PDB file of C-alpha atoms in Angstrom:
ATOM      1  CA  UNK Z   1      29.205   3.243  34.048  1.00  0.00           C
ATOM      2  CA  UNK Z   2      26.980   1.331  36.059  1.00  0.00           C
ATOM      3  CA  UNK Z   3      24.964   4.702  36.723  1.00  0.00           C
ATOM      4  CA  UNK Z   4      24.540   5.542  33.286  1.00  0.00           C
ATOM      5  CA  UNK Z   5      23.329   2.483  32.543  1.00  0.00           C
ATOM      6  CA  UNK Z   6      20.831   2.660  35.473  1.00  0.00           C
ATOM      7  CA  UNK Z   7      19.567   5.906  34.130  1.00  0.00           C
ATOM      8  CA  UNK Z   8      18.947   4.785  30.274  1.00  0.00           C
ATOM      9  CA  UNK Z   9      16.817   1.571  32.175  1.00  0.00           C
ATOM     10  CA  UNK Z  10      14.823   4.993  34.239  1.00  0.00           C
ATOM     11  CA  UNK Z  11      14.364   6.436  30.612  1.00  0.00           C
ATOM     12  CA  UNK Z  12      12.946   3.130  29.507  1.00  0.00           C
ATOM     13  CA  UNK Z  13      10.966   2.758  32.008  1.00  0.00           C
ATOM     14  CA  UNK Z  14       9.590   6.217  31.565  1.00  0.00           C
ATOM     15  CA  UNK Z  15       8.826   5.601  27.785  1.00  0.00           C
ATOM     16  CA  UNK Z  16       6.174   2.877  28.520  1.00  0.00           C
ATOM     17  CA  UNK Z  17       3.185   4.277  28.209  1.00  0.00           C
ATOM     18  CA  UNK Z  18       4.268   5.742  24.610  1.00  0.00           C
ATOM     19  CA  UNK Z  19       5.592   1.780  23.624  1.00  0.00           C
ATOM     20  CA  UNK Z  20       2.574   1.821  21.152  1.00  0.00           C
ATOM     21  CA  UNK Z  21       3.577   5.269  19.575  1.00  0.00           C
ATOM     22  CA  UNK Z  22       6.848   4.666  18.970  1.00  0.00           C
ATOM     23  CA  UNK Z  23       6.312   1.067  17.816  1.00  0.00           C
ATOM     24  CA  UNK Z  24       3.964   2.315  15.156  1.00  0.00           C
ATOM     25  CA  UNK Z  25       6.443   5.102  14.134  1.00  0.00           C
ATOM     26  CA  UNK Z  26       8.475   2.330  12.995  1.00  0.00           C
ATOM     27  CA  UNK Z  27       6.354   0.364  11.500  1.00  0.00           C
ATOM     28  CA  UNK Z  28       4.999   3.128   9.189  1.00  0.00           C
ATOM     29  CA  UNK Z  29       8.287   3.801   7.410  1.00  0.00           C
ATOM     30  CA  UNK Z  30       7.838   0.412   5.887  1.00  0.00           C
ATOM     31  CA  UNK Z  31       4.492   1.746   3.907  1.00  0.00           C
ATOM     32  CA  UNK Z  32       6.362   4.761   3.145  1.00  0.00           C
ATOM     33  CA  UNK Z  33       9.086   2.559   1.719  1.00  0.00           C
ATOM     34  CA  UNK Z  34       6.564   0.639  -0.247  1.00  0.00           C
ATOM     35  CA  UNK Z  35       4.753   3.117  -1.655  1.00  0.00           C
ATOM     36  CA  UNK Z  36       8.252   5.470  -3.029  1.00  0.00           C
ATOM     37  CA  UNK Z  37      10.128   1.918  -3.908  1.00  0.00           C
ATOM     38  CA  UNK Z  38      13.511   3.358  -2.283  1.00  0.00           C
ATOM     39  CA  UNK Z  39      15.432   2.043   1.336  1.00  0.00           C
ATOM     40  CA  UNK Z  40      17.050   5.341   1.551  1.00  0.00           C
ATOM     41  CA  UNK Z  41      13.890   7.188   1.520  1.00  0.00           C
ATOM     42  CA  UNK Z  42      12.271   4.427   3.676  1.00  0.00           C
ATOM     43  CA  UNK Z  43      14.725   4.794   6.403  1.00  0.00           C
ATOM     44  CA  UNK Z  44      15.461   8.415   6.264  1.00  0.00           C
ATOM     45  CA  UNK Z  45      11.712   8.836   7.371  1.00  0.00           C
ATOM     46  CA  UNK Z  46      11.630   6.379   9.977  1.00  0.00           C
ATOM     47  CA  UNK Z  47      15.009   7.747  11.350  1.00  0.00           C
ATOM     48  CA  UNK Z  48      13.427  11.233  11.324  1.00  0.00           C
ATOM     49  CA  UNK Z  49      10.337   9.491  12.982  1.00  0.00           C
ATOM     50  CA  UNK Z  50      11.981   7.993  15.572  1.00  0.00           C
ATOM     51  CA  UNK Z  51      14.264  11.078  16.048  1.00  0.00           C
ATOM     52  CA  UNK Z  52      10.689  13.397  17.163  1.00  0.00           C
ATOM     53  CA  UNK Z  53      10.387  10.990  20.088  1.00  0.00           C
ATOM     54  CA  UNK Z  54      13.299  12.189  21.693  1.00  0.00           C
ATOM     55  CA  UNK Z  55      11.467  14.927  23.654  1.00  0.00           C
ATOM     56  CA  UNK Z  56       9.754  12.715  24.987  1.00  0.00           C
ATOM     57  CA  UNK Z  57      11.440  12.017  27.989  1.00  0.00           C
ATOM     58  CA  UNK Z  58      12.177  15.503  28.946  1.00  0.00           C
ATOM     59  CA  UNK Z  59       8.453  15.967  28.927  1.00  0.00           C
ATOM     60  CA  UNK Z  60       7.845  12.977  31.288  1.00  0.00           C
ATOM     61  CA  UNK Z  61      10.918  14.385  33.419  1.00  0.00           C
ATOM     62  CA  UNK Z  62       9.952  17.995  33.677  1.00  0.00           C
ATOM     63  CA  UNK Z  63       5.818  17.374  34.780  1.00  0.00           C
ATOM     64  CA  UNK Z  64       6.630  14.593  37.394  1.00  0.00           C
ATOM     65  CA  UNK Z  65       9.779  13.710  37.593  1.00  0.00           C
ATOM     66  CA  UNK Z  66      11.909  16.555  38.539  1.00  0.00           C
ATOM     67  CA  UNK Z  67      12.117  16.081  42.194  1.00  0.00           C
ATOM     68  CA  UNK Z  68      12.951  12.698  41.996  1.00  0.00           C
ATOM     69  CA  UNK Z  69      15.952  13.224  39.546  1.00  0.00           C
ATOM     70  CA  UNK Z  70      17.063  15.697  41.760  1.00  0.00           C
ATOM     71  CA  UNK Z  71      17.575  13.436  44.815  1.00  0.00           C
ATOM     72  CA  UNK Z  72      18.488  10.654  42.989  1.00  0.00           C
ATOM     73  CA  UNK Z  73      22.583   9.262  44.042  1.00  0.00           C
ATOM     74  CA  UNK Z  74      23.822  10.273  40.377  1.00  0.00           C
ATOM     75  CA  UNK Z  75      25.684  12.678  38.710  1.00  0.00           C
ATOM     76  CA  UNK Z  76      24.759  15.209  36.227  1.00  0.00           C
ATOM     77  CA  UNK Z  77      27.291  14.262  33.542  1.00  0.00           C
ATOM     78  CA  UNK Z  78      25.815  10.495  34.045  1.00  0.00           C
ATOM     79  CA  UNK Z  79      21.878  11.781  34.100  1.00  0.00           C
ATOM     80  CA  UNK Z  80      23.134  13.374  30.273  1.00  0.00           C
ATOM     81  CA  UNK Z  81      25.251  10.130  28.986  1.00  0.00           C
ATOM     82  CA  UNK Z  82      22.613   7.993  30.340  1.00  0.00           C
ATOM     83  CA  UNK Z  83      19.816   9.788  28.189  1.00  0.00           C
ATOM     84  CA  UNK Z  84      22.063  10.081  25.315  1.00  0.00           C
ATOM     85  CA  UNK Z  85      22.560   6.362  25.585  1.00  0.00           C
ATOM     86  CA  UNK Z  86      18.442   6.143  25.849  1.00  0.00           C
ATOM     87  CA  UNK Z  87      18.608   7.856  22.822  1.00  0.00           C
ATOM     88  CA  UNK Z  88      21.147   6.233  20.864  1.00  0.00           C
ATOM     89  CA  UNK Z  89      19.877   2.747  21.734  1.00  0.00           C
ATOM     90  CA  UNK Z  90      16.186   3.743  20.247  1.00  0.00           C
ATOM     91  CA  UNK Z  91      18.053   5.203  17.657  1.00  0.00           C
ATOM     92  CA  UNK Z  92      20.245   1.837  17.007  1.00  0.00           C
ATOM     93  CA  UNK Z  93      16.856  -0.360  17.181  1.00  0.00           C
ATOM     94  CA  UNK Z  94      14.641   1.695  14.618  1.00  0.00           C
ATOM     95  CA  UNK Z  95      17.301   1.483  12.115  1.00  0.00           C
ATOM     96  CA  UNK Z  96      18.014  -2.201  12.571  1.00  0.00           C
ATOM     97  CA  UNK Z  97      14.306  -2.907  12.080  1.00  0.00           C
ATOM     98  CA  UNK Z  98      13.798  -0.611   9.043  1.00  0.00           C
ATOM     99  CA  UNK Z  99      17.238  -2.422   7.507  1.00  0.00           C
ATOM    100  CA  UNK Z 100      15.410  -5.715   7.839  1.00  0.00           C
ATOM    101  CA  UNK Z 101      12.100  -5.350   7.180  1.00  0.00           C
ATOM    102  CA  UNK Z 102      12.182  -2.943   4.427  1.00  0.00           C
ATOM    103  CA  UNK Z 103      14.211  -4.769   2.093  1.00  0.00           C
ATOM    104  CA  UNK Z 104      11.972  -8.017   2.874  1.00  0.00           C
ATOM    105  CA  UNK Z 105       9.037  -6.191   2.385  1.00  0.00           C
ATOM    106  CA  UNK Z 106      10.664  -4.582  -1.233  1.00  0.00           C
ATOM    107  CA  UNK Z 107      11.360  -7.325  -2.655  1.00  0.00           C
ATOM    108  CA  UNK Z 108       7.741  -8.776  -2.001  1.00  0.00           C
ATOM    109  CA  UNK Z 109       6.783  -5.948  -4.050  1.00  0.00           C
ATOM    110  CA  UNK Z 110       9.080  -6.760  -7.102  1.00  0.00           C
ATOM    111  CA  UNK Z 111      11.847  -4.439  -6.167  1.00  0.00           C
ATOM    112  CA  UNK Z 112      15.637  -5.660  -6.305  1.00  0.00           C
ATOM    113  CA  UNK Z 113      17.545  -4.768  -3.243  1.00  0.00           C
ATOM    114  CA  UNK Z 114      20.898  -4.992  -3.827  1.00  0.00           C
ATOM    115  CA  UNK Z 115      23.818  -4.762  -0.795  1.00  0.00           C
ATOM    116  CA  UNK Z 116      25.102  -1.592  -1.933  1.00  0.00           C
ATOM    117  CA  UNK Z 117      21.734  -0.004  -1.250  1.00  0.00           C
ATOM    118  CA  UNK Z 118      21.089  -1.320   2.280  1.00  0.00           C
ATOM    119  CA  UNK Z 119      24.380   0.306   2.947  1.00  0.00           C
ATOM    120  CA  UNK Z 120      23.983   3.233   1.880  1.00  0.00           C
ATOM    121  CA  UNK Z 121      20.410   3.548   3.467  1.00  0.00           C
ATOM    122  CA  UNK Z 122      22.461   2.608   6.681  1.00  0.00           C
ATOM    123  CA  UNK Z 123      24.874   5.129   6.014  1.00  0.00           C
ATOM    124  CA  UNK Z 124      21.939   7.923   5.356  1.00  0.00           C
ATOM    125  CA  UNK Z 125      19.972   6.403   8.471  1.00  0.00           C
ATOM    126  CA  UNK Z 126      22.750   6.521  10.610  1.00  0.00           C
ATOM    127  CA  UNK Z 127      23.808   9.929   9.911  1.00  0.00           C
ATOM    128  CA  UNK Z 128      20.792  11.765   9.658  1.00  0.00           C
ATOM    129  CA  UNK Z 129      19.449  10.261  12.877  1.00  0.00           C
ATOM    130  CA  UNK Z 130      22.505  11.778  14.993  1.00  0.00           C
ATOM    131  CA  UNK Z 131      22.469  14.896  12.909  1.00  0.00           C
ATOM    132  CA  UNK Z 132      18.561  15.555  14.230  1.00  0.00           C
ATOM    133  CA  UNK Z 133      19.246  14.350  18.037  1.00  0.00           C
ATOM    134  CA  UNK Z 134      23.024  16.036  18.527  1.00  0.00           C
ATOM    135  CA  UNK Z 135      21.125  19.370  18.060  1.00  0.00           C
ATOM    136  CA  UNK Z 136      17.894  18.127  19.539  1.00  0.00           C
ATOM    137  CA  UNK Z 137      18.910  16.864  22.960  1.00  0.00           C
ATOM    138  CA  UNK Z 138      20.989  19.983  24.108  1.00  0.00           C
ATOM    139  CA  UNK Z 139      17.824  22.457  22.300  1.00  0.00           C
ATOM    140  CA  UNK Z 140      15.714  20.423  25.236  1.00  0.00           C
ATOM    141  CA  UNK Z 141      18.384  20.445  27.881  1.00  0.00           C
ATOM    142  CA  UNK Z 142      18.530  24.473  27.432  1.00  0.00           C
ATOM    143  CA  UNK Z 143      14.975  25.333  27.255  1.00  0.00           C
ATOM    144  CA  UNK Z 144      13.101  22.294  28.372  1.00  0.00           C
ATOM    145  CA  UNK Z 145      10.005  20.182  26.651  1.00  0.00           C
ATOM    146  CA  UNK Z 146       7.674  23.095  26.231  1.00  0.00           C
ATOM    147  CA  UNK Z 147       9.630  26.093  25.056  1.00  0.00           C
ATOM    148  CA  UNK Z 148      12.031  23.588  23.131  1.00  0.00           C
ATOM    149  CA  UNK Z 149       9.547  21.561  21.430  1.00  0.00           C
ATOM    150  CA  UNK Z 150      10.758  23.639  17.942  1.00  0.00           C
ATOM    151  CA  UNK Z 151      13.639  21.214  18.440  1.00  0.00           C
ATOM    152  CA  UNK Z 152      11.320  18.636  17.493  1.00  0.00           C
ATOM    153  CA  UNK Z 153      11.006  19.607  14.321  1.00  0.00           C
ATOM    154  CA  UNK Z 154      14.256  19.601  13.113  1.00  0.00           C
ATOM    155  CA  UNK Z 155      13.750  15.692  12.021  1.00  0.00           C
ATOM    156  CA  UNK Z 156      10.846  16.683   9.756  1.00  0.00           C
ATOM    157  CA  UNK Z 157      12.742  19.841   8.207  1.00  0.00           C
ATOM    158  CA  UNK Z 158      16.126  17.552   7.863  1.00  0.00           C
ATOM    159  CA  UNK Z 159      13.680  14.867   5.760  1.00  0.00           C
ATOM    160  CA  UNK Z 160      12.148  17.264   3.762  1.00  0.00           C
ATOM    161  CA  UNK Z 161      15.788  18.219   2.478  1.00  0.00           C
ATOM    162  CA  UNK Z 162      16.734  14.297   2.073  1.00  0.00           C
ATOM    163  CA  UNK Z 163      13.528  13.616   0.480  1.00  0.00           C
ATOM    164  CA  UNK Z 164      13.512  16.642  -2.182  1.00  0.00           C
ATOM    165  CA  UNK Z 165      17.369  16.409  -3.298  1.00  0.00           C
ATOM    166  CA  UNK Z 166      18.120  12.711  -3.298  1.00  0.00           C
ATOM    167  CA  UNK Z 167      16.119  12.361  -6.464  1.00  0.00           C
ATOM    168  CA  UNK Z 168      17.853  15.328  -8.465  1.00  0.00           C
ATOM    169  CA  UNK Z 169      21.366  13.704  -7.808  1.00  0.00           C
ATOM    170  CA  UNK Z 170      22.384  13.059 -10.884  1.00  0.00           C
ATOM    171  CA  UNK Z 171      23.626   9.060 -11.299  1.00  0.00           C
ATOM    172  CA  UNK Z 172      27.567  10.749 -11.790  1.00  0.00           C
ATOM    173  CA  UNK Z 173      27.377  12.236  -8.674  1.00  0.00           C
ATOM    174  CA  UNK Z 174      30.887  12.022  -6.636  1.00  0.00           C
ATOM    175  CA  UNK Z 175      29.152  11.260  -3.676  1.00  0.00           C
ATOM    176  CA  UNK Z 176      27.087   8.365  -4.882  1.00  0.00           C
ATOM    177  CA  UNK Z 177      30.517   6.895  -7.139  1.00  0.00           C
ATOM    178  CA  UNK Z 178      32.193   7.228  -3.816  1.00  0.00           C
ATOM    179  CA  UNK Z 179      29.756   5.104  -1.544  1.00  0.00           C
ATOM    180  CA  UNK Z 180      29.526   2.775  -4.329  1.00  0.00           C
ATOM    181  CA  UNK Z 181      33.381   2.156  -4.227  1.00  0.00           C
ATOM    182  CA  UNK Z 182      33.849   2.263  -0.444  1.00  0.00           C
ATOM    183  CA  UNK Z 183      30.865   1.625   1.128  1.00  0.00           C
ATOM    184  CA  UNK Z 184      32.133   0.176   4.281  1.00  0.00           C
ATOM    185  CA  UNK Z 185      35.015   2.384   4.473  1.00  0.00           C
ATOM    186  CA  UNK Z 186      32.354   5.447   3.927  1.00  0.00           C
ATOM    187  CA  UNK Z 187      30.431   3.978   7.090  1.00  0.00           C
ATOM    188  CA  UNK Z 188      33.523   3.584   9.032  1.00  0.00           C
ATOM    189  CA  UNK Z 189      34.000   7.373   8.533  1.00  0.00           C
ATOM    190  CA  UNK Z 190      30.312   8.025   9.264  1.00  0.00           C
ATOM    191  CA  UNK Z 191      30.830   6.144  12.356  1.00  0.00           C
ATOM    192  CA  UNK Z 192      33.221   8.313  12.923  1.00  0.00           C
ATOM    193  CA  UNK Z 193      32.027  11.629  12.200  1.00  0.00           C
ATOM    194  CA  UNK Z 194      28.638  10.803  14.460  1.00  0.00           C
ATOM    195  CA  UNK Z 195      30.990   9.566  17.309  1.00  0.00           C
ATOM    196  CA  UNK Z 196      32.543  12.946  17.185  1.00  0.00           C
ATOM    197  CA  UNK Z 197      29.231  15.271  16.911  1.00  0.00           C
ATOM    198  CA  UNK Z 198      28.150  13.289  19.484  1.00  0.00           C
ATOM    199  CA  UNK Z 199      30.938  13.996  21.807  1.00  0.00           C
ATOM    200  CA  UNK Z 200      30.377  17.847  21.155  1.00  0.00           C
ATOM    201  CA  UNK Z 201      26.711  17.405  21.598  1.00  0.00           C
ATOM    202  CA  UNK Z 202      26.866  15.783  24.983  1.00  0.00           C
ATOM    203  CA  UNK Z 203      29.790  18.341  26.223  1.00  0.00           C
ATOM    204  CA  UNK Z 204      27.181  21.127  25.426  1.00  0.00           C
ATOM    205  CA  UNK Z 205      24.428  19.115  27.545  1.00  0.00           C
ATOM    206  CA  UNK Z 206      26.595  18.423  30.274  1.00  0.00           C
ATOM    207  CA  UNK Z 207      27.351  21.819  30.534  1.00  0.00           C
ATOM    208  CA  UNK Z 208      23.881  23.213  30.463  1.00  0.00           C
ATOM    209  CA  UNK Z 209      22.964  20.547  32.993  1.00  0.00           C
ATOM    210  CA  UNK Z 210      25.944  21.979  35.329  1.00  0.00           C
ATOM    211  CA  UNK Z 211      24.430  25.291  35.368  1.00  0.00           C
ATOM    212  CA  UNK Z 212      20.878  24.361  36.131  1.00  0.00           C
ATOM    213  CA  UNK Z 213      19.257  23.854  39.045  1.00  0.00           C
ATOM    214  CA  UNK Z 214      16.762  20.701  39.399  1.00  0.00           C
TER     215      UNK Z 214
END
């Protein structure tokens, strides 16, 4: 464990010099969020935003840092879980911040934001984010930063969807009734579900990562 952990801090560190990027890529949700007067929307687009920096790493990793991940005293599988962590944890801290200030900055605007939609933005958030990343992360792992950087795109294409359909669901919808009954048991499942295509994805990685040389 203690590996993987010192491998997300190595990602981290490696993120640095993009610290301004990625803090703006959260921050500009929040104008999207104004201007459509929706969380869900909001968050879906700063989950997909935050989702495009995964490659991000791989690209620091592959032009400089190669050599030095090669000699380094940890395993494969623990290089993978420690990235996925990396991942995860930016993922976890973009949705957090888009949960709180989105709502605050809503309700400045007029808008009422009521539990049951804060929810279900986390639900959509949550869901979407490892949807992009379980396919993204072993797309990079396979066929590295450059020839994989179609993997980036994935995000957009999955918002596009989100963004386009969400308003023709009709207010009947099962799907909406049954968030707005269960909620928390609905994010208990999604919790579940992402814990699951998240075990697959890093399998896949782990394997591709077995087979490669560095």
């Amino acid at each position: 464990m203690s590996n993987i952990l010192k491998a997300t801090r190595l990602d981290f560190s490696l993120v640095k010099p993009y610290v301004k990027v990625i803090g703006f890529t959260m921050l500009l949700p929040i104008a999207f969020a104004a201007i459509n007067r929706s969380i869900l929307t909001g968050v879906s687009f700063a989950m997909c935003f935050i989702a495009m920096t995964t490659g991000y790493t791989f690209s620091v990793t592959e032009n400089s840092m190669e050599r030095l991940y090669g000699i380094l005293p940890v395993k494969k599988s623990e290089m993978v879980m420690g990235r996925y962590l990396f991942v995860i944890v930016l993922g976890v801290i973009a949705l957090v911040v888009s949960l709180i200030t989105q709502p605050i900055v809503l309700r400045a605007l007029g808008e009422t934001v009521e539990p049951f939609g804060i929810i279900s933005a986390a639900i959509g958030g949550l869901f979407l984010f490892a949807l992009y990343t379980v396919f993204q992360i072993p797309g990079y792992y396979k066929f590295g930063s450059i020839k994989g950087r179609v993997f980036m795109y994935i995000p957009v294409a999955g918002f596009l969807v989100t963004l386009f359909l969400l308003p023709k669901l009709p207010a009947d919808n099962p799907i909406i009734n049954a968030i707005a009954s269960s909620p928390v048991l609905l994010l208990i499942l999604a919790i579940a579900l992402v814990v699951v295509m998240y075990a697959v994805s890093i399998w896949f990685s782990v394997q591709i990562m077995k087979n490669k040389e560095m």
